[in-house]
C-alpha positions as a Markdown table, in Angstrom:
| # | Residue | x | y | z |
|---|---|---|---|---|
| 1 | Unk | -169.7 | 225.2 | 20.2 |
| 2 | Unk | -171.6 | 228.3 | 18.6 |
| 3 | Unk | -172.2 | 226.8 | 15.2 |
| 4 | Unk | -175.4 | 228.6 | 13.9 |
| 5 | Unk | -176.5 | 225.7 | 12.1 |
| 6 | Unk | -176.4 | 223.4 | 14.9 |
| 7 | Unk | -178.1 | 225.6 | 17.2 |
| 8 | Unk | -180.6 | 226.0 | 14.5 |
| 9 | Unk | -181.2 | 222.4 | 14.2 |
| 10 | Unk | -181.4 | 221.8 | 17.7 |
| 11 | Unk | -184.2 | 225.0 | 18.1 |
| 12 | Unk | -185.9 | 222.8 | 14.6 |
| 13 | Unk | -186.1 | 219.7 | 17.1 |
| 14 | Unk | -187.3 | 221.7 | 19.9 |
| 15 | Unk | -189.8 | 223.7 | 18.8 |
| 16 | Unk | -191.5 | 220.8 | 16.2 |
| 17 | Unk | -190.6 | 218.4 | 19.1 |
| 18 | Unk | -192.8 | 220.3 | 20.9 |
| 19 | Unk | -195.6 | 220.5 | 18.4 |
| 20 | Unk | -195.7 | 217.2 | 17.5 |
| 21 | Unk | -196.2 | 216.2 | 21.7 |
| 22 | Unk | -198.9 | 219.0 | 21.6 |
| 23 | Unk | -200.9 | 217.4 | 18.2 |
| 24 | Unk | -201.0 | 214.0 | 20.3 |
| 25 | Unk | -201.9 | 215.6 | 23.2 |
| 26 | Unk | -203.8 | 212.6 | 25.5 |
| 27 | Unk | -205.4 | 211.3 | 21.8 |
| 28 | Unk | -205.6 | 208.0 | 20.4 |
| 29 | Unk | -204.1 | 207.5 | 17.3 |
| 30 | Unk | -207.8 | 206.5 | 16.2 |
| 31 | Unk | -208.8 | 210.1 | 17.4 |
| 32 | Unk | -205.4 | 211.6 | 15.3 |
| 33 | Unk | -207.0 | 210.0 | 12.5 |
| 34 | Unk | -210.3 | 210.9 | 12.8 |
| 35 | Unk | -208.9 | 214.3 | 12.5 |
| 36 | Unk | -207.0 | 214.7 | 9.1 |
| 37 | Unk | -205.5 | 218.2 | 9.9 |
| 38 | Unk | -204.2 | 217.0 | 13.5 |
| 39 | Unk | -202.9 | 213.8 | 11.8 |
| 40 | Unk | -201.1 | 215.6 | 9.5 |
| 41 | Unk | -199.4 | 217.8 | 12.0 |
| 42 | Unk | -198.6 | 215.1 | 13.8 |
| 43 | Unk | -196.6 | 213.5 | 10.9 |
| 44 | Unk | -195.2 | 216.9 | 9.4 |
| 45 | Unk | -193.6 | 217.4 | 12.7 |
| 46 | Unk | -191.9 | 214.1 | 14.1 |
| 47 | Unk | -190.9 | 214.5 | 9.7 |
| 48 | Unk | -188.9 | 217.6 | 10.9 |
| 49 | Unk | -188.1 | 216.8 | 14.0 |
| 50 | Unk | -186.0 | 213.3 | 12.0 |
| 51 | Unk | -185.1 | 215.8 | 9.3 |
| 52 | Unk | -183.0 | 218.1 | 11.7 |
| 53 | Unk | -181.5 | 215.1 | 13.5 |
| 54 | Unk | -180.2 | 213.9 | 10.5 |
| 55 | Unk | -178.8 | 217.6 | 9.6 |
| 56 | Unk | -177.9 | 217.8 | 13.0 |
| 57 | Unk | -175.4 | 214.0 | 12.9 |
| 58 | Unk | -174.2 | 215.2 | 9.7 |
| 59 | Unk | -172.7 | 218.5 | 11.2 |
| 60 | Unk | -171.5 | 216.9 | 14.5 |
| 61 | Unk | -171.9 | 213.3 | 14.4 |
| 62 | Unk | -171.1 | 213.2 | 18.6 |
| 63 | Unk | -174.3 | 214.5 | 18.9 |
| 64 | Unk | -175.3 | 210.4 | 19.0 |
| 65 | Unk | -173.9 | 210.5 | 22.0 |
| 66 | Unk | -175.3 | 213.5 | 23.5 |
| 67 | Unk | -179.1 | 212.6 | 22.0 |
| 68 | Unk | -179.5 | 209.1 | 22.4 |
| 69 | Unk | -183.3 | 208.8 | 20.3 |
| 70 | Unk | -181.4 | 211.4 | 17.7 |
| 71 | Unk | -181.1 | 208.2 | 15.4 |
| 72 | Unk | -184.6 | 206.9 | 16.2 |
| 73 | Unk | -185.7 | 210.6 | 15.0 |
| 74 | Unk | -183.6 | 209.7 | 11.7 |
| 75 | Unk | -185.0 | 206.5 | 11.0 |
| 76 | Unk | -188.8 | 207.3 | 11.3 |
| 77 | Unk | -188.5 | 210.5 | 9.4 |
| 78 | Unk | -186.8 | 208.1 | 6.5 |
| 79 | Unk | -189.9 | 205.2 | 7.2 |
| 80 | Unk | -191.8 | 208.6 | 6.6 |
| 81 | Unk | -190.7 | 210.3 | 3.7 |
| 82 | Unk | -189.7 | 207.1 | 1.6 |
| 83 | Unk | -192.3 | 204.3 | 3.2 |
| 84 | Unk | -189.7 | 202.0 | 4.1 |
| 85 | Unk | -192.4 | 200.2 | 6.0 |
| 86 | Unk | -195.9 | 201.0 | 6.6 |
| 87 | Unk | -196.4 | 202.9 | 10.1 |
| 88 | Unk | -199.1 | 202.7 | 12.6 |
| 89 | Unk | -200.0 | 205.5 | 13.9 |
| 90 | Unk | -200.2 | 203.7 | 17.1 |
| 91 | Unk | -196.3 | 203.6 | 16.7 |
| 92 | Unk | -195.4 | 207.2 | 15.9 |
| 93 | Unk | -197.8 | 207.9 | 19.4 |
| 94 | Unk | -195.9 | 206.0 | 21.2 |
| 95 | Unk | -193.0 | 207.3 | 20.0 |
| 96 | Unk | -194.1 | 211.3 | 20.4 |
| 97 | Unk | -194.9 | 210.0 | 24.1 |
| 98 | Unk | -191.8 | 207.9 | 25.0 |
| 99 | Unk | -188.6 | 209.3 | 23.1 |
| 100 | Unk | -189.5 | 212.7 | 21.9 |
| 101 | Unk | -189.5 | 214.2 | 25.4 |
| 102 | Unk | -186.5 | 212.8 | 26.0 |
| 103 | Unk | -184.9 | 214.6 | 22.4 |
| 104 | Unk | -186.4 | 217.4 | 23.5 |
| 105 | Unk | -184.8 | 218.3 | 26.7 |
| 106 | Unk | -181.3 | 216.6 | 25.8 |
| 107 | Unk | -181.4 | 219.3 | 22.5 |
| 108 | Unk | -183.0 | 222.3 | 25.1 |
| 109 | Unk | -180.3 | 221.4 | 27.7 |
| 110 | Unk | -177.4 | 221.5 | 25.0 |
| 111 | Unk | -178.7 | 224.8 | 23.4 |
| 112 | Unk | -178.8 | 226.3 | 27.0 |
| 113 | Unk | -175.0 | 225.0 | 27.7 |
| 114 | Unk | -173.6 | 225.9 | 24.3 |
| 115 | Unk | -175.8 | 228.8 | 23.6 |
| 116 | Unk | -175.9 | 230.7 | 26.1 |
């Protein structure tokens, strides 16, 4: 596979993955909020991070497969964007420090396999 715009989506999810763990850091989603700049990166990025999943199924929907939390990443950026429901922040910290690691190396791994 040397799609451009799947590697490109799969560097999007790396590199905001990465941000996103980085604004949480070891903070309490009481300390993200305390700091309106850091809660906003923290929310622009896990946004992305959804938003290039979603690119990313659309252009190769086996990529489920290979990325199991890809359709978590989907669903929060959509509870984002259109306030499905109202999220905690407690939630999207969790979620930074349970799945997003895992989306991270699954989409680092892939782009090291096919991209090499």
């Amino acid at each position: 596979m040397k799609n451009p715009a799947i590697r490109d989506r799969l560097q999007d999810i790396v590199a905001y993955g990465r941000e996103a763990v980085e604004a949480v850091a070891d903070l309490s989603a009481e300390q993200i909020l305390a700091e309106r700049f850091r809660e906003h990166a923290v929310l622009r990025t896990v946004q992305v991070v959804g938003e290039a999943s979603a690119q990313l199924l659309k252009l190769d929907p086996a990529m489920q497969v290979r990325i199991p939390h890809i359709r978590r990443a989907v669903d929060l950026r959509n509870m984002l964007v259109h306030g499905y429901t109202k999220i905690r922040m407690e939630e999207i910290v969790r979620i930074v420090r349970s799945d997003l690691p895992d989306l991270i190396d699954r989409a680092t791994a892939i782009l090291g396999e096919d991209y090499q």
